[in-house]
C-alpha positions as a LaTeX table, in Angstrom:
\begin{tabular}{lrrr}
\hline
Residue & $x$ (\AA) & $y$ (\AA) & $z$ (\AA) \\
\hline
Unk1 & $-55.23$ & 199.96 & $-228.47$ \\
Unk2 & $-55.59$ & 198.27 & $-231.85$ \\
Unk3 & $-53.11$ & 199.25 & $-234.46$ \\
Unk4 & $-55.85$ & 200.65 & $-236.68$ \\
Unk5 & $-57.20$ & 202.90 & $-233.92$ \\
Unk6 & $-53.62$ & 204.02 & $-233.01$ \\
Unk7 & $-52.93$ & 204.93 & $-236.58$ \\
Unk8 & $-56.15$ & 207.00 & $-236.83$ \\
Unk9 & $-55.35$ & 208.76 & $-233.57$ \\
Unk10 & $-51.81$ & 209.52 & $-234.69$ \\
Unk11 & $-53.05$ & 210.91 & $-238.02$ \\
Unk12 & $-55.57$ & 213.14 & $-236.30$ \\
Unk13 & $-52.95$ & 214.57 & $-234.01$ \\
Unk14 & $-50.63$ & 215.27 & $-236.89$ \\
Unk15 & $-53.46$ & 217.08 & $-238.78$ \\
Unk16 & $-54.25$ & 219.13 & $-235.69$ \\
Unk17 & $-50.64$ & 220.02 & $-235.16$ \\
Unk18 & $-50.17$ & 221.30 & $-238.69$ \\
Unk19 & $-53.56$ & 223.07 & $-239.04$ \\
Unk20 & $-52.52$ & 226.45 & $-237.58$ \\
Unk21 & $-49.45$ & 226.57 & $-239.89$ \\
Unk22 & $-51.59$ & 225.65 & $-242.88$ \\
Unk23 & $-54.20$ & 228.29 & $-242.01$ \\
Unk24 & $-51.56$ & 230.89 & $-241.77$ \\
Unk25 & $-50.01$ & 229.90 & $-245.22$ \\
Unk26 & $-53.41$ & 230.04 & $-246.97$ \\
Unk27 & $-54.68$ & 233.10 & $-245.25$ \\
Unk28 & $-56.10$ & 235.44 & $-246.47$ \\
Unk29 & $-58.23$ & 233.90 & $-249.24$ \\
Unk30 & $-60.96$ & 236.58 & $-249.07$ \\
Unk31 & $-61.47$ & 240.22 & $-248.22$ \\
Unk32 & $-60.18$ & 241.39 & $-244.82$ \\
Unk33 & $-62.01$ & 244.01 & $-242.73$ \\
Unk34 & $-60.32$ & 246.74 & $-240.68$ \\
Unk35 & $-62.69$ & 248.46 & $-238.28$ \\
Unk36 & $-62.00$ & 251.80 & $-236.65$ \\
Unk37 & $-63.88$ & 254.13 & $-234.30$ \\
Unk38 & $-63.22$ & 257.38 & $-236.15$ \\
Unk39 & $-65.12$ & 258.94 & $-239.05$ \\
Unk40 & $-63.97$ & 258.96 & $-242.70$ \\
Unk41 & $-61.62$ & 261.78 & $-243.34$ \\
Unk42 & $-60.11$ & 261.86 & $-239.83$ \\
Unk43 & $-56.42$ & 261.49 & $-239.10$ \\
Unk44 & $-56.88$ & 257.96 & $-237.83$ \\
Unk45 & $-58.90$ & 257.10 & $-240.97$ \\
Unk46 & $-56.02$ & 258.35 & $-243.15$ \\
Unk47 & $-53.53$ & 256.29 & $-241.21$ \\
Unk48 & $-55.73$ & 253.18 & $-241.34$ \\
Unk49 & $-56.16$ & 253.44 & $-245.08$ \\
Unk50 & $-52.42$ & 254.05 & $-245.72$ \\
Unk51 & $-51.50$ & 250.99 & $-243.74$ \\
Unk52 & $-54.32$ & 248.92 & $-245.27$ \\
Unk53 & $-53.13$ & 249.74 & $-248.80$ \\
Unk54 & $-49.69$ & 248.44 & $-248.01$ \\
Unk55 & $-50.88$ & 245.31 & $-246.20$ \\
Unk56 & $-53.28$ & 244.58 & $-249.11$ \\
Unk57 & $-50.25$ & 244.42 & $-251.48$ \\
Unk58 & $-48.41$ & 242.00 & $-249.20$ \\
Unk59 & $-51.50$ & 239.75 & $-248.80$ \\
Unk60 & $-52.68$ & 240.02 & $-252.40$ \\
Unk61 & $-56.15$ & 240.57 & $-251.05$ \\
Unk62 & $-58.35$ & 243.57 & $-250.57$ \\
Unk63 & $-58.86$ & 245.24 & $-247.25$ \\
Unk64 & $-62.02$ & 247.18 & $-246.48$ \\
Unk65 & $-61.68$ & 249.97 & $-244.02$ \\
Unk66 & $-65.06$ & 250.29 & $-242.14$ \\
Unk67 & $-65.78$ & 253.37 & $-240.02$ \\
Unk68 & $-67.84$ & 252.90 & $-236.91$ \\
Unk69 & $-67.55$ & 256.30 & $-235.14$ \\
Unk70 & $-69.28$ & 257.55 & $-232.06$ \\
Unk71 & $-69.92$ & 256.81 & $-228.43$ \\
Unk72 & $-66.39$ & 257.54 & $-227.24$ \\
Unk73 & $-65.12$ & 254.69 & $-229.42$ \\
Unk74 & $-67.65$ & 252.26 & $-227.94$ \\
Unk75 & $-69.59$ & 251.64 & $-231.16$ \\
Unk76 & $-66.52$ & 250.64 & $-233.15$ \\
Unk77 & $-64.91$ & 248.67 & $-230.31$ \\
Unk78 & $-68.10$ & 246.70 & $-229.57$ \\
Unk79 & $-68.49$ & 245.88 & $-233.29$ \\
Unk80 & $-64.99$ & 244.62 & $-233.41$ \\
Unk81 & $-65.35$ & 242.60 & $-230.21$ \\
Unk82 & $-68.45$ & 240.88 & $-231.54$ \\
Unk83 & $-66.90$ & 240.07 & $-234.95$ \\
Unk84 & $-66.07$ & 236.42 & $-235.87$ \\
Unk85 & $-62.53$ & 235.45 & $-234.69$ \\
Unk86 & $-61.75$ & 233.92 & $-238.05$ \\
Unk87 & $-58.82$ & 236.07 & $-238.97$ \\
Unk88 & $-60.79$ & 238.34 & $-241.30$ \\
Unk89 & $-61.56$ & 241.25 & $-238.93$ \\
Unk90 & $-59.09$ & 243.57 & $-237.17$ \\
Unk91 & $-59.62$ & 246.67 & $-235.09$ \\
Unk92 & $-57.57$ & 249.87 & $-235.49$ \\
Unk93 & $-57.86$ & 250.84 & $-231.80$ \\
Unk94 & $-57.18$ & 253.96 & $-229.89$ \\
Unk95 & $-55.94$ & 254.24 & $-226.30$ \\
Unk96 & $-59.37$ & 255.48 & $-225.26$ \\
Unk97 & $-61.04$ & 252.32 & $-226.62$ \\
Unk98 & $-58.65$ & 249.94 & $-224.88$ \\
Unk99 & $-57.41$ & 251.53 & $-221.65$ \\
Unk100 & $-59.45$ & 254.61 & $-220.53$ \\
Unk101 & $-63.02$ & 253.75 & $-221.36$ \\
Unk102 & $-63.23$ & 251.04 & $-218.63$ \\
Unk103 & $-62.50$ & 253.82 & $-216.09$ \\
Unk104 & $-64.81$ & 256.32 & $-217.60$ \\
Unk105 & $-67.90$ & 254.39 & $-218.71$ \\
Unk106 & $-70.18$ & 252.31 & $-216.49$ \\
Unk107 & $-71.42$ & 249.02 & $-218.03$ \\
Unk108 & $-69.02$ & 249.13 & $-220.92$ \\
Unk109 & $-70.47$ & 246.68 & $-223.44$ \\
Unk110 & $-67.12$ & 245.06 & $-224.20$ \\
Unk111 & $-64.04$ & 244.06 & $-222.15$ \\
Unk112 & $-60.82$ & 245.36 & $-223.63$ \\
Unk113 & $-58.66$ & 242.82 & $-221.79$ \\
Unk114 & $-60.75$ & 239.75 & $-222.64$ \\
Unk115 & $-62.32$ & 240.50 & $-225.98$ \\
Unk116 & $-59.18$ & 241.33 & $-228.00$ \\
Unk117 & $-55.74$ & 239.85 & $-228.71$ \\
Unk118 & $-52.89$ & 242.25 & $-229.61$ \\
Unk119 & $-51.48$ & 242.22 & $-233.10$ \\
Unk120 & $-49.03$ & 245.09 & $-233.13$ \\
Unk121 & $-48.39$ & 248.81 & $-232.37$ \\
Unk122 & $-48.94$ & 251.49 & $-235.01$ \\
Unk123 & $-47.52$ & 254.47 & $-233.29$ \\
Unk124 & $-47.64$ & 257.01 & $-230.50$ \\
Unk125 & $-49.23$ & 260.49 & $-230.81$ \\
Unk126 & $-47.65$ & 263.18 & $-228.66$ \\
Unk127 & $-49.79$ & 266.01 & $-227.22$ \\
Unk128 & $-48.57$ & 269.67 & $-227.12$ \\
Unk129 & $-49.28$ & 272.55 & $-224.87$ \\
Unk130 & $-49.40$ & 275.72 & $-227.06$ \\
Unk131 & $-50.60$ & 279.29 & $-226.91$ \\
Unk132 & $-51.69$ & 281.79 & $-229.57$ \\
Unk133 & $-49.08$ & 283.88 & $-231.23$ \\
Unk134 & $-49.89$ & 286.99 & $-229.37$ \\
Unk135 & $-49.66$ & 285.40 & $-225.94$ \\
Unk136 & $-47.57$ & 286.83 & $-223.21$ \\
Unk137 & $-46.20$ & 283.36 & $-222.46$ \\
Unk138 & $-42.98$ & 282.47 & $-224.14$ \\
Unk139 & $-42.12$ & 279.45 & $-221.98$ \\
Unk140 & $-43.88$ & 276.96 & $-219.71$ \\
Unk141 & $-42.24$ & 278.76 & $-216.79$ \\
Unk142 & $-43.97$ & 282.03 & $-217.83$ \\
Unk143 & $-47.29$ & 280.22 & $-217.82$ \\
Unk144 & $-46.73$ & 278.65 & $-214.45$ \\
Unk145 & $-45.64$ & 282.00 & $-212.89$ \\
Unk146 & $-48.88$ & 283.65 & $-214.15$ \\
Unk147 & $-51.13$ & 280.79 & $-213.11$ \\
Unk148 & $-49.74$ & 280.85 & $-209.54$ \\
Unk149 & $-50.28$ & 284.52 & $-209.27$ \\
Unk150 & $-53.78$ & 284.28 & $-210.78$ \\
Unk151 & $-55.38$ & 281.04 & $-209.53$ \\
Unk152 & $-58.19$ & 279.84 & $-211.85$ \\
Unk153 & $-57.92$ & 282.59 & $-214.37$ \\
Unk154 & $-55.85$ & 280.78 & $-217.00$ \\
Unk155 & $-58.22$ & 279.06 & $-219.49$ \\
Unk156 & $-56.91$ & 275.87 & $-221.24$ \\
Unk157 & $-58.81$ & 274.55 & $-224.20$ \\
Unk158 & $-59.21$ & 270.82 & $-224.69$ \\
Unk159 & $-61.78$ & 268.25 & $-225.92$ \\
Unk160 & $-63.44$ & 267.65 & $-222.55$ \\
Unk161 & $-62.78$ & 266.25 & $-219.12$ \\
Unk162 & $-62.84$ & 262.54 & $-220.16$ \\
Unk163 & $-60.57$ & 262.86 & $-223.16$ \\
Unk164 & $-56.80$ & 262.49 & $-223.13$ \\
Unk165 & $-56.39$ & 266.28 & $-223.47$ \\
Unk166 & $-58.84$ & 267.01 & $-220.62$ \\
Unk167 & $-57.35$ & 264.44 & $-218.27$ \\
Unk168 & $-53.82$ & 265.63 & $-219.03$ \\
Unk169 & $-54.80$ & 269.25 & $-218.47$ \\
Unk170 & $-55.98$ & 268.33 & $-214.89$ \\
Unk171 & $-52.96$ & 266.12 & $-214.30$ \\
Unk172 & $-50.52$ & 268.68 & $-215.56$ \\
Unk173 & $-52.08$ & 271.43 & $-213.44$ \\
Unk174 & $-51.93$ & 269.27 & $-210.41$ \\
Unk175 & $-48.31$ & 268.33 & $-210.89$ \\
Unk176 & $-47.28$ & 271.99 & $-211.63$ \\
Unk177 & $-49.18$ & 273.16 & $-208.52$ \\
Unk178 & $-51.44$ & 275.51 & $-210.40$ \\
Unk179 & $-55.24$ & 276.01 & $-210.85$ \\
Unk180 & $-56.58$ & 276.47 & $-214.35$ \\
Unk181 & $-60.01$ & 276.80 & $-215.97$ \\
Unk182 & $-60.32$ & 273.76 & $-218.22$ \\
Unk183 & $-62.53$ & 274.71 & $-221.22$ \\
Unk184 & $-64.20$ & 271.88 & $-223.00$ \\
Unk185 & $-64.78$ & 271.93 & $-226.78$ \\
Unk186 & $-66.87$ & 269.57 & $-228.89$ \\
Unk187 & $-63.94$ & 269.01 & $-231.24$ \\
Unk188 & $-60.21$ & 269.64 & $-231.21$ \\
Unk189 & $-60.61$ & 271.60 & $-234.41$ \\
Unk190 & $-62.81$ & 274.09 & $-232.74$ \\
Unk191 & $-60.39$ & 274.34 & $-229.83$ \\
Unk192 & $-57.50$ & 275.08 & $-232.17$ \\
Unk193 & $-59.54$ & 277.69 & $-234.06$ \\
Unk194 & $-60.47$ & 279.56 & $-230.92$ \\
Unk195 & $-56.91$ & 279.48 & $-229.58$ \\
Unk196 & $-55.52$ & 280.78 & $-232.85$ \\
Unk197 & $-58.22$ & 283.50 & $-232.78$ \\
Unk198 & $-57.49$ & 284.54 & $-229.20$ \\
Unk199 & $-60.77$ & 283.51 & $-227.72$ \\
Unk200 & $-58.83$ & 281.31 & $-225.36$ \\
Unk201 & $-55.09$ & 281.64 & $-224.73$ \\
Unk202 & $-53.83$ & 278.11 & $-224.05$ \\
Unk203 & $-54.48$ & 274.79 & $-225.79$ \\
Unk204 & $-53.62$ & 271.19 & $-224.94$ \\
Unk205 & $-54.22$ & 268.99 & $-227.96$ \\
Unk206 & $-52.80$ & 266.11 & $-229.85$ \\
Unk207 & $-49.81$ & 267.37 & $-231.92$ \\
Unk208 & $-51.23$ & 266.46 & $-235.42$ \\
Unk209 & $-54.24$ & 268.71 & $-234.81$ \\
Unk210 & $-52.02$ & 271.72 & $-234.01$ \\
Unk211 & $-48.84$ & 271.16 & $-235.96$ \\
Unk212 & $-49.80$ & 273.11 & $-239.05$ \\
Unk213 & $-50.70$ & 276.19 & $-236.97$ \\
Unk214 & $-47.44$ & 275.73 & $-235.04$ \\
Unk215 & $-45.39$ & 275.63 & $-238.25$ \\
Unk216 & $-47.21$ & 278.59 & $-239.72$ \\
Unk217 & $-46.47$ & 280.62 & $-236.52$ \\
Unk218 & $-50.02$ & 281.01 & $-235.50$ \\
Unk219 & $-49.56$ & 278.91 & $-232.33$ \\
Unk220 & $-46.51$ & 278.96 & $-230.08$ \\
Unk221 & $-45.58$ & 275.56 & $-228.53$ \\
Unk222 & $-44.52$ & 275.54 & $-224.93$ \\
Unk223 & $-43.91$ & 271.82 & $-224.48$ \\
Unk224 & $-44.69$ & 268.34 & $-225.73$ \\
Unk225 & $-46.15$ & 265.70 & $-223.41$ \\
Unk226 & $-43.67$ & 262.91 & $-224.29$ \\
Unk227 & $-40.41$ & 262.43 & $-222.44$ \\
Unk228 & $-38.41$ & 262.89 & $-225.68$ \\
Unk229 & $-38.63$ & 265.84 & $-228.02$ \\
Unk230 & $-40.44$ & 265.29 & $-231.25$ \\
Unk231 & $-38.70$ & 264.83 & $-234.56$ \\
Unk232 & $-39.30$ & 267.86 & $-236.69$ \\
Unk233 & $-39.98$ & 270.08 & $-233.70$ \\
Unk234 & $-36.72$ & 269.57 & $-231.87$ \\
Unk235 & $-36.74$ & 273.12 & $-230.58$ \\
Unk236 & $-39.88$ & 272.51 & $-228.64$ \\
Unk237 & $-38.97$ & 271.34 & $-225.09$ \\
Unk238 & $-40.51$ & 268.38 & $-223.36$ \\
Unk239 & $-42.72$ & 269.06 & $-220.33$ \\
Unk240 & $-40.60$ & 266.40 & $-218.67$ \\
Unk241 & $-37.75$ & 268.97 & $-218.53$ \\
Unk242 & $-39.90$ & 270.74 & $-215.96$ \\
Unk243 & $-41.65$ & 267.70 & $-214.55$ \\
Unk244 & $-39.24$ & 264.73 & $-214.67$ \\
Unk245 & $-41.06$ & 261.52 & $-215.42$ \\
Unk246 & $-44.06$ & 263.26 & $-217.23$ \\
Unk247 & $-44.53$ & 261.14 & $-220.29$ \\
Unk248 & $-47.92$ & 260.82 & $-221.95$ \\
Unk249 & $-49.09$ & 260.23 & $-225.45$ \\
Unk250 & $-52.07$ & 258.92 & $-227.31$ \\
Unk251 & $-51.43$ & 255.81 & $-229.34$ \\
Unk252 & $-52.86$ & 253.46 & $-231.92$ \\
Unk253 & $-52.62$ & 249.68 & $-232.06$ \\
Unk254 & $-54.15$ & 246.92 & $-234.17$ \\
Unk255 & $-55.94$ & 244.13 & $-232.29$ \\
Unk256 & $-58.16$ & 241.20 & $-233.36$ \\
Unk257 & $-61.15$ & 239.50 & $-231.75$ \\
Unk258 & $-60.12$ & 237.02 & $-229.03$ \\
Unk259 & $-59.74$ & 233.59 & $-230.47$ \\
Unk260 & $-58.30$ & 234.76 & $-233.77$ \\
Unk261 & $-55.89$ & 231.99 & $-234.99$ \\
Unk262 & $-52.34$ & 232.53 & $-233.66$ \\
Unk263 & $-50.86$ & 231.85 & $-237.09$ \\
Unk264 & $-52.85$ & 234.72 & $-238.55$ \\
Unk265 & $-51.93$ & 237.10 & $-235.73$ \\
Unk266 & $-48.27$ & 236.29 & $-236.06$ \\
Unk267 & $-48.31$ & 236.81 & $-239.74$ \\
Unk268 & $-50.35$ & 240.11 & $-239.49$ \\
Unk269 & $-47.84$ & 241.29 & $-236.88$ \\
Unk270 & $-44.78$ & 240.42 & $-239.09$ \\
Unk271 & $-46.29$ & 242.17 & $-242.17$ \\
Unk272 & $-47.41$ & 245.20 & $-240.11$ \\
Unk273 & $-43.90$ & 245.59 & $-238.84$ \\
Unk274 & $-42.52$ & 245.44 & $-242.38$ \\
Unk275 & $-44.93$ & 248.22 & $-243.44$ \\
Unk276 & $-44.17$ & 250.48 & $-240.50$ \\
Unk277 & $-40.41$ & 250.11 & $-240.71$ \\
Unk278 & $-40.38$ & 251.14 & $-244.27$ \\
Unk279 & $-38.82$ & 254.62 & $-244.23$ \\
Unk280 & $-41.22$ & 256.12 & $-246.77$ \\
Unk281 & $-44.28$ & 254.87 & $-244.91$ \\
Unk282 & $-42.98$ & 255.96 & $-241.53$ \\
Unk283 & $-42.26$ & 259.41 & $-242.96$ \\
Unk284 & $-45.76$ & 259.69 & $-244.47$ \\
Unk285 & $-47.34$ & 258.53 & $-241.22$ \\
Unk286 & $-45.36$ & 261.10 & $-239.24$ \\
Unk287 & $-46.62$ & 263.82 & $-241.44$ \\
Unk288 & $-50.23$ & 263.10 & $-240.36$ \\
Unk289 & $-49.93$ & 261.74 & $-236.88$ \\
Unk290 & $-48.09$ & 258.99 & $-235.08$ \\
Unk291 & $-44.39$ & 258.38 & $-234.48$ \\
Unk292 & $-43.79$ & 254.79 & $-235.25$ \\
Unk293 & $-40.88$ & 252.45 & $-234.41$ \\
Unk294 & $-42.44$ & 249.39 & $-235.95$ \\
Unk295 & $-45.11$ & 247.00 & $-234.72$ \\
Unk296 & $-42.98$ & 245.36 & $-232.11$ \\
Unk297 & $-43.86$ & 241.77 & $-231.28$ \\
Unk298 & $-47.26$ & 240.40 & $-230.27$ \\
Unk299 & $-46.01$ & 239.87 & $-226.71$ \\
Unk300 & $-44.47$ & 243.34 & $-226.46$ \\
Unk301 & $-47.74$ & 244.92 & $-227.59$ \\
Unk302 & $-49.66$ & 242.91 & $-225.04$ \\
Unk303 & $-47.30$ & 243.98 & $-222.32$ \\
Unk304 & $-47.60$ & 247.60 & $-223.37$ \\
Unk305 & $-51.40$ & 247.47 & $-223.30$ \\
Unk306 & $-51.35$ & 245.97 & $-219.75$ \\
Unk307 & $-48.96$ & 248.67 & $-218.47$ \\
Unk308 & $-51.12$ & 251.44 & $-220.00$ \\
Unk309 & $-54.32$ & 249.98 & $-218.61$ \\
Unk310 & $-52.83$ & 250.07 & $-215.08$ \\
Unk311 & $-51.27$ & 253.54 & $-215.54$ \\
Unk312 & $-54.43$ & 255.19 & $-216.73$ \\
Unk313 & $-56.28$ & 253.58 & $-213.84$ \\
Unk314 & $-53.92$ & 255.51 & $-211.58$ \\
Unk315 & $-54.32$ & 258.71 & $-213.64$ \\
Unk316 & $-58.14$ & 258.70 & $-213.58$ \\
Unk317 & $-58.00$ & 258.12 & $-209.81$ \\
Unk318 & $-55.48$ & 260.90 & $-209.40$ \\
Unk319 & $-57.59$ & 263.52 & $-211.25$ \\
Unk320 & $-60.83$ & 262.31 & $-209.50$ \\
Unk321 & $-62.73$ & 260.99 & $-212.47$ \\
Unk322 & $-65.37$ & 258.37 & $-211.80$ \\
Unk323 & $-67.18$ & 256.20 & $-214.41$ \\
Unk324 & $-70.59$ & 257.45 & $-215.59$ \\
\hline
\end{tabular}
């Protein structure tokens, strides 16, 4: 090889080696977009906007939160998957979008495992089994005793058979050895309202949707679905106290389109972790939804997503749900 050609080759390699670092240092130099699958005004929307406000300060750049609700998260997830992998689009993703939809929907127009790269965890959202204030059930044991004596008579409100609440209702009943009447609602708000009003006695919902009614005494919590008790509701037992190993929660993560520059993903992860580990932000998030322990690393988030994907595959099989 001639010396001139060798020099050119060496220079090109040096530039290629430093390009990712340079990209990360200069990024972002324009508006960043954060997509989510929930409507404006929802709990997830409030969380996304709170986090975006903090990241925008760190990045000295505006972040636009774009709501793409509908289709069991498919509309938002598909839009995110098809976005340019240039470091300027992120997806505020739910567990449904990334790990349960493949088991529930035939011909899903995106591949959660191939179309996204993990950025970081946002937090986990416990679910809670609760009853109206006038219910005869004071504990989970009371409920189980009644259900065994009256197979199929106990009505449990949730958001539908293919939602987290619906699937956990069936899984919980199976593991407790009881038969229940799972009552589907078009929204968790409607399910909460009917449970408070006594039209249905039992509710299985995400904790943020029920917590105000629990604190006001209009709903009585019998157990949370996470293995550990929940901060602020330490007197509410975990269902795992009755069913060892029962540990389920919804969760939220931030991902990016596959192919997004590694330097951008790493910086976004680092800054997200700094936001979530701020005590004030963590407290504000807890008031409206998730329990956060920081973003974790990119690798930890990826490993978590793979475990959840496999676990929910087992759950959907166990409760007999097939994709439609």
